[in-house]
């Protein structure tokens, strides 16, 4: 039933997406704002849901979402009239470049619009639970703004408690990413688990069979899902909320359900509701991390027997972090190409500090209306997060703190996960079959490497072009040379560098030297030239270079 419903929903989504293509041909739109404005360097950003499209003569009901960049003040629930056609979002220009269009399409967003004049507002529609949640989230955000003074503490508190990462500075994001603690800032299963543990604390001395316990557990489930709504309903939060809900329902019936069954069932339900969620990085990392913790952490924790509760706590935390990192590092390398060297030590300190931050933050959000309590909790939260940032910056500053420009293939990921699966099942599995399985994985991995080497041409020229700007990259064997005519240096990191990382090209390759000859540039000793007027590579007779062009 879940598979069939997923197929039906996927088919519906495809038809719905095709119907939205008519938006770009309409002259006017009636739309409703879905969020509060997000400040940008030169404008403000909002998300609109299209209600109708047409012109001054006729209108027809329509649907779809548009990102609006504007200069006015908008709030959720306002109904607007837009007199300009939205534009489609550009696809990536180069291989392996981040596909922003596909990223937004998975969220149901196909268009964007820039407007300088204020849009016409002719009504409001806030009579729904969704807008009540948005207003509640805004009210809680204002509490943090009032009681916290340190800018970095405000940013971390917004992300940690409310899942709002829009205000995070680039340096703050980089610091937490390079220490392997970025999951602290992205509201995830860790945060839901902390709240669940806090809410369950009063039940320690309550009779498991009492009606009061069941009523309280039902309230805990309700609060968890309200928190999930409040923080944006990300895949990891949904997964954690779903799992803790099933665990709580099992406790009501005095049962302890299998974690594997809960994990699999929650994934099946999420994929059936939205088949596209399986492509989201957050969904993949969340489920792989939990699978690693459930499958590997019990094996690791037996390596050493702690002598007291404090050592036991830190040993449990260390094995959980190590198990999650072992399971997720192939995905981390595949998507982000970095690996934090001191992740284990950083998590041992930052996670407990984040737990204290959440306790202080939840207390501030819940009791800020009491005179003196809000100022007291706000002061301690402000400086506690400041200390937390300082500790994180210390780990970031350590030598060789992060390994960069790493890459892994799909076969490599399968091989790593297969080895972890063999380890997890070695004690009670069929060891002969596991050995054969491992040998098969290694053969598959090496075959992929062999195919890549056979298909690689010995000499190639790559021409990258965007907005009339050009960069040439030539390769002879293992030597890579680059000539940059006028391609913006600040765009290389996200436009061309992903391609270089996949092909193991150094971050700073050697310069290719050329000689200007009227309307072309000649590269002596290599046997080719670049025509400035036609923007084409011209090779000499007998040249073995294989030419490929990317971009415009």
Coordinates of C-alpha atoms in Angstrom, one line a residue:
X1 CA 0.0 0.0 0.0
X2 CA 2.8 2.4 0.8
X3 CA 4.6 1.7 -2.5
X4 CA 1.4 2.1 -4.5
X5 CA 0.6 5.3 -2.7
X6 CA 4.1 6.6 -3.4
X7 CA 3.8 5.8 -7.1
X8 CA 0.4 7.6 -7.2
X9 CA 1.8 10.7 -5.4
X10 CA 4.9 10.8 -7.7
X11 CA 2.6 10.7 -10.7
X12 CA 0.5 13.5 -9.3
X13 CA 3.6 15.6 -8.6
X14 CA 4.8 15.2 -12.2
X15 CA 1.4 16.3 -13.6
X16 CA 1.3 19.2 -11.1
X17 CA 4.8 20.3 -12.2
X18 CA 3.8 20.3 -15.9
X19 CA 0.7 22.5 -15.1
X20 CA 2.9 25.1 -13.5
X21 CA 4.9 25.7 -16.6
X22 CA 2.1 28.1 -17.8
X23 CA 3.1 30.6 -15.1
X24 CA 6.0 32.0 -17.1
X25 CA 3.6 33.0 -19.9
X26 CA 1.1 34.9 -17.7
X27 CA 1.4 38.7 -17.4
X28 CA -0.1 39.0 -13.9
X29 CA -0.4 36.9 -10.8
X30 CA -2.3 36.8 -7.5
X31 CA -0.1 35.3 -4.8
X32 CA 0.0 34.8 -1.1
X33 CA 3.1 35.3 1.0
X34 CA 4.2 32.3 3.0
X35 CA 6.8 33.6 5.4
X36 CA 8.4 36.7 7.0
X37 CA 10.9 38.6 4.9
X38 CA 14.5 37.3 4.9
X39 CA 17.1 40.1 4.8
X40 CA 19.6 39.8 1.8
X41 CA 22.6 42.1 1.0
X42 CA 20.6 44.3 -1.4
X43 CA 17.0 43.3 -1.0
X44 CA 14.6 41.1 1.0
X45 CA 13.4 37.6 0.1
X46 CA 10.0 36.1 0.5
X47 CA 8.3 33.0 -0.8
X48 CA 4.9 33.3 -2.6
X49 CA 2.3 30.7 -3.4
X50 CA 0.5 31.5 -6.7
X51 CA -3.3 31.6 -6.4
X52 CA -4.3 32.8 -9.9
X53 CA -2.7 33.9 -13.2
X54 CA -3.9 35.9 -16.1
X55 CA -4.3 39.5 -17.3
X56 CA -6.8 42.4 -16.9
X57 CA -9.4 40.6 -18.9
X58 CA -9.5 37.1 -17.4
X59 CA -8.0 35.1 -14.6
X60 CA -7.7 31.4 -14.0
X61 CA -6.8 29.4 -10.9
X62 CA -3.2 28.4 -10.8
X63 CA -0.6 27.0 -8.4
X64 CA 3.1 27.0 -7.8
X65 CA 5.7 28.8 -5.7
X66 CA 7.9 31.8 -6.6
X67 CA 10.8 33.4 -4.8
X68 CA 10.3 37.1 -4.6
X69 CA 13.1 39.6 -4.2
X70 CA 11.8 43.1 -3.2
X71 CA 12.4 46.3 -1.3
X72 CA 9.1 46.6 0.7
X73 CA 7.8 45.1 4.0
X74 CA 5.8 41.9 3.7
X75 CA 4.5 39.4 6.2
X76 CA 2.9 36.0 6.0
X77 CA -0.7 35.7 4.7
X78 CA -0.7 38.9 2.6
X79 CA -2.4 38.6 -0.8
X80 CA -0.5 40.4 -3.5
X81 CA -0.9 41.4 -7.2
X82 CA 2.3 41.0 -9.2
X83 CA 2.4 42.7 -12.6
X84 CA 5.6 41.1 -13.9
X85 CA 6.3 37.7 -15.3
X86 CA 8.5 35.5 -13.1
X87 CA 11.6 34.1 -14.6
X88 CA 12.8 30.5 -14.6
X89 CA 15.8 29.6 -12.5
X90 CA 18.9 29.0 -14.4
X91 CA 20.4 25.4 -14.6
X92 CA 24.0 24.8 -13.6
X93 CA 26.6 25.8 -16.3
X94 CA 29.3 23.3 -15.5
X95 CA 29.5 19.6 -14.5
X96 CA 29.2 18.8 -10.8
X97 CA 28.2 22.4 -10.1
X98 CA 25.5 22.7 -7.4
X99 CA 22.1 22.4 -9.1
X100 CA 20.2 25.2 -7.4
X101 CA 17.3 24.9 -9.8
X102 CA 16.8 21.2 -8.9
X103 CA 17.3 22.0 -5.2
X104 CA 14.4 24.5 -5.4
X105 CA 12.3 22.2 -7.6
X106 CA 12.3 19.5 -4.9
X107 CA 10.7 22.2 -2.7
X108 CA 8.1 22.9 -5.3
X109 CA 9.7 26.2 -6.4
X110 CA 10.2 26.7 -10.2
X111 CA 10.4 30.5 -10.6
X112 CA 11.9 33.7 -9.1
X113 CA 11.0 37.3 -9.5
X114 CA 12.8 40.6 -8.9
X115 CA 10.7 43.8 -8.3
X116 CA 11.7 47.3 -7.3
X117 CA 8.3 48.8 -6.9
X118 CA 6.2 47.6 -3.9
X119 CA 3.7 45.0 -4.9
X120 CA 0.0 45.8 -4.5
X121 CA -1.4 44.3 -1.2
X122 CA -5.2 44.0 -1.3
X123 CA -5.9 41.5 1.5
X124 CA -4.7 39.1 4.2
X125 CA -5.4 35.4 4.8
X126 CA -4.0 34.1 8.1
X127 CA -6.8 31.9 9.2
X128 CA -4.8 28.7 9.3
X129 CA -2.6 26.7 11.6
X130 CA 0.4 27.2 9.3
X131 CA 0.3 31.0 9.8
X132 CA -0.3 30.6 13.6
X133 CA 3.0 28.5 13.7
X134 CA 4.8 31.2 11.7
X135 CA 3.6 34.0 14.0
X136 CA 4.6 31.9 17.0
X137 CA 8.0 31.3 15.6
X138 CA 8.4 35.0 14.9
X139 CA 7.4 35.8 18.5
X140 CA 9.9 33.3 19.9
X141 CA 12.6 34.8 17.6
X142 CA 11.9 38.2 19.0
X143 CA 12.4 37.0 22.5
X144 CA 15.9 35.8 21.6
X145 CA 16.6 39.1 19.8
X146 CA 15.6 41.1 23.0
X147 CA 17.4 39.1 25.6
X148 CA 20.7 38.2 23.7
X149 CA 23.3 40.9 22.9
X150 CA 26.2 39.1 21.3
X151 CA 25.6 38.8 17.5
X152 CA 27.1 35.3 17.2
X153 CA 25.1 34.1 20.2
X154 CA 21.9 35.3 18.6
X155 CA 22.7 33.5 15.3
X156 CA 23.5 30.2 17.1
X157 CA 20.4 30.5 19.4
X158 CA 18.1 31.1 16.4
X159 CA 19.5 28.0 14.6
X160 CA 19.8 25.8 17.7
X161 CA 16.3 26.4 19.1
X162 CA 14.2 27.4 16.1
X163 CA 16.0 25.9 13.1
X164 CA 16.5 29.4 11.5
X165 CA 19.9 29.3 9.8
X166 CA 19.3 32.2 7.4
X167 CA 21.1 34.6 9.7
X168 CA 24.3 32.5 10.2
X169 CA 27.4 34.3 9.0
X170 CA 29.6 32.4 6.6
X171 CA 32.4 32.2 9.1
X172 CA 30.2 30.7 11.7
X173 CA 29.0 28.0 9.2
X174 CA 32.5 27.3 8.2
X175 CA 33.8 27.0 11.8
X176 CA 31.1 24.4 12.7
X177 CA 31.5 22.5 9.4
X178 CA 35.3 22.2 9.8
X179 CA 35.0 20.8 13.3
X180 CA 32.3 18.2 12.4
X181 CA 29.7 19.9 14.6
X182 CA 27.5 21.4 12.0
X183 CA 24.7 19.1 13.0
X184 CA 24.4 21.2 16.2
X185 CA 23.2 24.2 14.1
X186 CA 20.8 22.2 11.9
X187 CA 17.8 21.2 14.0
X188 CA 17.8 17.4 13.7
X189 CA 17.2 14.2 15.6
X190 CA 19.7 15.3 18.2
X191 CA 17.6 18.3 19.2
X192 CA 14.4 16.3 19.1
X193 CA 16.1 13.7 21.3
X194 CA 17.2 16.3 23.8
X195 CA 13.7 17.7 24.1
X196 CA 12.3 14.2 24.4
X197 CA 14.7 13.4 27.2
X198 CA 13.8 16.6 29.0
X199 CA 10.1 16.0 28.7
X200 CA 10.4 12.4 29.9
X201 CA 12.4 13.3 33.0
X202 CA 9.3 13.8 35.2
X203 CA 8.1 10.2 34.4
X204 CA 11.1 8.5 36.1
X205 CA 9.1 7.9 39.3
X206 CA 5.6 7.4 37.7
X207 CA 4.1 3.9 37.6
X208 CA 4.4 2.6 34.0
X209 CA 0.8 1.2 34.1
X210 CA -0.8 4.4 35.4
X211 CA -3.3 6.4 33.3
X212 CA -1.4 9.6 34.1
X213 CA 1.7 8.2 32.4
X214 CA -0.2 7.4 29.2
X215 CA -1.8 10.9 29.2
X216 CA 1.6 12.5 29.7
X217 CA 3.2 10.5 26.9
X218 CA 0.4 11.6 24.6
X219 CA 1.2 15.2 25.5
X220 CA 4.9 14.6 24.9
X221 CA 4.0 13.3 21.4
X222 CA 1.9 16.4 20.7
X223 CA 4.7 18.8 21.9
X224 CA 7.3 17.0 19.7
X225 CA 5.3 17.4 16.6
X226 CA 4.6 21.1 17.4
X227 CA 8.3 21.6 17.7
X228 CA 8.8 19.8 14.4
X229 CA 6.4 22.2 12.8
X230 CA 8.0 25.2 14.5
X231 CA 11.5 24.3 13.3
X232 CA 10.6 23.8 9.6
X233 CA 9.7 20.1 9.3
X234 CA 13.1 19.0 8.0
X235 CA 13.6 15.3 7.0
X236 CA 15.8 14.6 10.1
X237 CA 13.3 16.2 12.4
X238 CA 10.4 14.3 10.9
X239 CA 12.3 11.0 11.2
X240 CA 13.2 11.7 14.8
X241 CA 9.6 12.8 15.7
X242 CA 8.2 9.7 14.0
X243 CA 10.6 7.4 15.8
X244 CA 10.0 8.9 19.2
X245 CA 6.2 8.9 18.6
X246 CA 6.3 5.1 17.9
X247 CA 8.5 4.5 20.9
X248 CA 6.1 6.5 23.1
X249 CA 3.1 4.5 21.7
X250 CA 5.0 1.3 22.5
X251 CA 5.6 2.5 26.0
X252 CA 1.8 3.2 26.4
X253 CA 1.3 -0.5 25.5
X254 CA 4.2 -1.6 27.7
X255 CA 6.1 -2.8 24.6
X256 CA 9.6 -2.0 23.3
X257 CA 9.5 -2.0 19.5
X258 CA 12.5 -2.8 17.3
X259 CA 14.5 0.3 16.4
X260 CA 15.2 -1.1 13.0
X261 CA 11.5 -1.6 12.4
X262 CA 10.7 2.0 13.5
X263 CA 13.6 3.4 11.3
X264 CA 12.4 1.5 8.2
X265 CA 8.7 2.2 8.7
X266 CA 9.3 6.0 9.2
X267 CA 11.4 6.0 6.0
X268 CA 8.7 4.2 4.1
X269 CA 6.0 6.6 5.2
X270 CA 8.1 9.7 4.3
X271 CA 9.0 8.3 0.9
X272 CA 5.4 7.4 0.2
X273 CA 4.2 10.9 1.1
X274 CA 7.0 12.6 -0.8
X275 CA 9.1 10.4 -3.1
X276 CA 11.5 13.3 -3.8
X277 CA 12.6 13.3 -0.2
X278 CA 15.0 10.4 -0.9
X279 CA 17.2 12.8 -3.0
X280 CA 17.6 15.3 -0.1
X281 CA 21.0 15.2 1.6
X282 CA 19.4 15.7 5.1
X283 CA 17.2 12.7 4.6
X284 CA 20.2 10.5 3.5
X285 CA 22.5 11.7 6.3
X286 CA 19.8 11.3 9.0
X287 CA 18.9 7.7 8.2
X288 CA 22.5 6.6 7.5
X289 CA 23.6 8.1 10.8
X290 CA 20.9 6.4 12.8
X291 CA 21.6 3.1 11.1
X292 CA 25.3 3.4 11.9
X293 CA 24.5 4.2 15.6
X294 CA 22.0 1.3 15.9
X295 CA 24.2 -1.2 14.1
X296 CA 27.8 -0.2 15.1
X297 CA 27.6 1.6 18.5
X298 CA 26.7 -1.5 20.5
X299 CA 29.8 -3.2 19.1
X300 CA 32.1 -0.3 19.9
X301 CA 30.9 0.3 23.4
X302 CA 32.1 -3.2 24.4
X303 CA 35.7 -2.3 23.6
X304 CA 36.2 -0.7 27.0
X305 CA 34.3 -0.9 30.3
X306 CA 34.2 2.5 32.1
X307 CA 34.8 2.6 35.8
X308 CA 32.3 5.3 36.8
X309 CA 29.2 7.1 35.5
X310 CA 31.1 10.2 34.2
X311 CA 33.5 8.1 32.1
X312 CA 30.6 5.9 31.0
X313 CA 28.7 9.0 29.8
X314 CA 31.6 10.3 27.7
X315 CA 32.4 6.8 26.4
X316 CA 28.9 6.3 25.3
X317 CA 28.9 9.8 23.6
X318 CA 32.3 9.0 21.9
X319 CA 31.0 5.7 20.5
X320 CA 27.8 7.3 19.2
X321 CA 29.8 10.0 17.5
X322 CA 32.2 7.6 16.0
X323 CA 29.5 5.2 14.8
X324 CA 27.6 8.1 13.2
X325 CA 30.7 9.4 11.5
X326 CA 31.8 6.1 10.2
X327 CA 28.4 5.6 8.5
X328 CA 28.0 9.1 7.1
X329 CA 31.6 10.0 6.1
X330 CA 31.1 8.5 2.5
X331 CA 28.2 10.9 2.0
X332 CA 30.0 13.8 3.6
X333 CA 33.0 13.3 1.2
X334 CA 30.7 12.8 -1.8
X335 CA 28.7 16.0 -1.2
X336 CA 31.0 18.3 0.7
X337 CA 34.5 17.0 -0.1
X338 CA 35.8 17.6 3.4
X339 CA 36.5 15.5 6.5
X340 CA 37.0 17.1 10.0
X341 CA 40.0 15.5 11.7
X342 CA 39.1 16.4 15.3
X343 CA 35.3 15.6 15.0
X344 CA 35.4 13.1 17.9
X345 CA 37.0 15.5 20.4
X346 CA 34.9 18.5 19.3
X347 CA 31.7 16.5 19.6
X348 CA 32.6 15.3 23.1
X349 CA 32.7 18.9 24.3
X350 CA 30.3 20.7 21.9
X351 CA 27.3 18.3 22.3
X352 CA 27.1 18.6 26.1
X353 CA 27.5 22.4 25.8
X354 CA 24.7 22.4 23.2
X355 CA 22.5 20.4 25.6
X356 CA 23.0 23.1 28.2
X357 CA 22.3 25.8 25.6
X358 CA 19.1 24.2 24.7
X359 CA 18.0 23.8 28.3
X360 CA 18.8 27.5 28.9
X361 CA 17.1 28.5 25.6
X362 CA 13.9 26.5 26.3
X363 CA 13.8 28.0 29.7
X364 CA 14.2 31.5 28.3
X365 CA 11.4 30.9 25.7
X366 CA 9.1 29.5 28.2
X367 CA 9.6 31.9 31.2
X368 CA 10.7 35.2 29.6
X369 CA 7.4 36.8 30.6
X370 CA 8.4 36.5 34.3
X371 CA 10.2 39.7 35.4
X372 CA 13.9 39.0 36.1
X373 CA 13.8 35.4 34.9
X374 CA 14.1 36.3 31.2
X375 CA 17.0 38.7 31.8
X376 CA 18.8 36.1 34.0
X377 CA 18.4 33.2 31.6
X378 CA 19.2 35.5 28.6
X379 CA 22.5 36.7 30.2
X380 CA 23.7 33.1 30.9
X381 CA 22.6 31.8 27.5
X382 CA 24.3 34.7 25.7
X383 CA 27.6 34.1 27.4
X384 CA 27.4 30.3 27.4
X385 CA 26.9 30.2 23.6
X386 CA 29.8 32.7 23.3
X387 CA 32.0 30.2 25.3
X388 CA 30.7 27.4 23.0
X389 CA 31.7 29.3 19.9
X390 CA 35.2 29.9 21.5
X391 CA 35.7 26.2 22.1
X392 CA 34.6 25.4 18.6
X393 CA 37.0 28.0 17.2
X394 CA 39.8 26.4 19.2
X395 CA 39.3 23.1 17.5
X396 CA 39.1 24.8 14.1
X397 CA 42.4 26.6 14.7
X398 CA 44.3 23.3 15.4
X399 CA 46.8 22.3 12.7
X400 CA 45.5 19.9 10.0
X401 CA 42.0 20.3 11.4
X402 CA 40.2 19.5 8.2
X403 CA 41.0 17.4 5.1
X404 CA 39.8 19.1 2.0
X405 CA 39.2 18.3 -1.7
X406 CA 38.3 14.6 -1.0
X407 CA 36.2 12.6 -3.4
X408 CA 34.6 9.2 -3.6
X409 CA 32.6 7.4 -6.2
X410 CA 29.3 5.6 -5.9
X411 CA 31.1 2.2 -6.0
X412 CA 33.5 3.5 -3.3
X413 CA 30.5 4.4 -1.1
X414 CA 28.9 1.0 -1.6
X415 CA 32.2 -0.7 -0.8
X416 CA 32.6 1.3 2.5
X417 CA 29.0 0.6 3.6
X418 CA 29.4 -3.0 2.6
X419 CA 32.5 -3.4 4.8
X420 CA 30.6 -1.8 7.8
X421 CA 27.7 -4.2 7.1
X422 CA 30.1 -7.1 7.2
X423 CA 31.6 -5.9 10.5
X424 CA 28.1 -5.4 12.0
X425 CA 27.0 -8.9 11.2
X426 CA 30.3 -10.8 11.7
X427 CA 29.5 -12.3 15.1
X428 CA 26.1 -13.9 14.2
X429 CA 26.2 -13.9 10.4
X430 CA 27.4 -16.5 7.9
X431 CA 31.1 -15.6 7.8
X432 CA 31.8 -17.4 4.5
X433 CA 29.0 -15.5 2.7
X434 CA 30.2 -12.3 4.3
X435 CA 33.8 -12.9 3.0
X436 CA 32.5 -13.6 -0.5
X437 CA 30.3 -10.5 -0.3
X438 CA 33.4 -8.4 0.7
X439 CA 35.5 -9.8 -2.1
X440 CA 32.7 -9.0 -4.6
X441 CA 32.6 -5.4 -3.3
X442 CA 36.3 -4.9 -3.7
X443 CA 36.2 -6.3 -7.2
X444 CA 33.3 -4.0 -8.1
X445 CA 35.2 -1.0 -6.8
X446 CA 38.4 -1.8 -8.7
X447 CA 36.5 -2.5 -11.9
X448 CA 35.0 1.0 -11.7
X449 CA 38.6 2.5 -11.3
X450 CA 39.8 0.4 -14.2
X451 CA 36.9 1.6 -16.5
X452 CA 37.7 5.2 -15.6
X453 CA 41.3 4.8 -16.4
X454 CA 40.5 3.1 -19.8
X455 CA 38.0 5.7 -20.8
X456 CA 40.3 8.7 -19.9
X457 CA 41.8 10.3 -22.9
X458 CA 45.6 11.0 -22.7
X459 CA 45.3 14.7 -23.7
X460 CA 42.4 17.0 -23.4
X461 CA 41.4 20.7 -23.5
X462 CA 38.5 22.0 -21.4
X463 CA 36.9 25.3 -22.3
X464 CA 34.7 26.8 -19.5
X465 CA 32.6 29.8 -20.6
X466 CA 30.1 31.9 -18.7
X467 CA 28.7 35.4 -19.4
X468 CA 31.3 35.9 -22.0
X469 CA 34.1 35.0 -19.6
X470 CA 36.5 32.2 -20.4
X471 CA 38.9 29.8 -18.7
X472 CA 40.9 27.1 -20.4
X473 CA 42.2 24.0 -18.7
X474 CA 44.5 21.6 -20.5
X475 CA 45.7 18.2 -19.4
X476 CA 48.6 16.1 -20.7
X477 CA 48.8 12.8 -18.8
X478 CA 48.8 13.9 -15.1
X479 CA 50.0 17.5 -15.7
X480 CA 47.2 20.1 -15.6
X481 CA 47.7 23.7 -16.9
X482 CA 45.2 26.6 -16.7
X483 CA 44.9 29.8 -18.6
X484 CA 42.3 32.3 -17.3
X485 CA 41.4 35.1 -19.7
X486 CA 38.8 36.9 -17.7
X487 CA 36.8 34.3 -15.7
X488 CA 35.9 35.9 -12.3
X489 CA 38.2 34.3 -9.7
X490 CA 35.5 34.5 -7.0
X491 CA 33.2 32.3 -9.1
X492 CA 35.8 29.5 -9.7
X493 CA 35.2 27.9 -6.3
X494 CA 31.6 27.0 -6.9
X495 CA 31.5 26.9 -10.7
X496 CA 34.6 25.0 -11.8
X497 CA 36.2 23.7 -8.6
X498 CA 33.6 20.9 -8.1
X499 CA 34.6 19.5 -11.5
X500 CA 38.3 19.8 -10.6
X501 CA 37.7 18.0 -7.3
X502 CA 36.0 15.1 -9.0
X503 CA 39.0 14.7 -11.4
X504 CA 41.6 15.2 -8.6
X505 CA 42.9 18.5 -10.1
X506 CA 44.9 20.6 -7.6
X507 CA 43.3 23.7 -6.2
X508 CA 46.0 25.9 -7.7
X509 CA 47.1 24.2 -11.0
X510 CA 50.1 25.6 -12.9
X511 CA 49.6 28.5 -15.2
X512 CA 49.3 28.0 -18.9
X513 CA 51.3 30.6 -20.8
X514 CA 50.0 32.0 -24.2
X515 CA 51.1 34.5 -26.8
X516 CA 48.7 37.1 -28.2
X517 CA 48.4 36.9 -32.0
X518 CA 45.9 39.4 -33.4
X519 CA 42.4 37.8 -32.7
X520 CA 43.8 34.7 -31.0
X521 CA 46.0 33.4 -28.3
X522 CA 48.6 30.8 -29.2
X523 CA 50.0 28.3 -26.7
X524 CA 53.5 27.3 -27.9
X525 CA 54.6 23.7 -27.5
X526 CA 51.0 22.5 -27.0
X527 CA 49.7 22.7 -30.5
X528 CA 46.5 24.7 -30.1
X529 CA 45.3 28.3 -29.9
X530 CA 42.2 30.1 -28.7
X531 CA 40.1 32.3 -31.0
X532 CA 38.9 35.4 -29.1
X533 CA 36.2 36.3 -31.6
X534 CA 34.6 32.9 -32.0
X535 CA 35.6 31.7 -28.5
X536 CA 36.7 28.3 -29.9
X537 CA 39.8 26.1 -29.6
X538 CA 41.7 25.6 -32.8
X539 CA 44.1 22.7 -32.8
X540 CA 47.0 22.1 -35.2
X541 CA 47.1 19.2 -37.7
X542 CA 48.0 16.0 -36.0
X543 CA 47.1 17.2 -32.5
X544 CA 45.9 14.5 -30.1
X545 CA 43.9 16.9 -27.9
X546 CA 40.3 16.0 -27.2
X547 CA 38.4 19.3 -26.9
X548 CA 35.3 19.7 -24.6
X549 CA 33.3 22.9 -24.1
X550 CA 31.2 23.7 -21.0
X551 CA 28.9 26.5 -20.3
X552 CA 27.6 29.0 -22.9

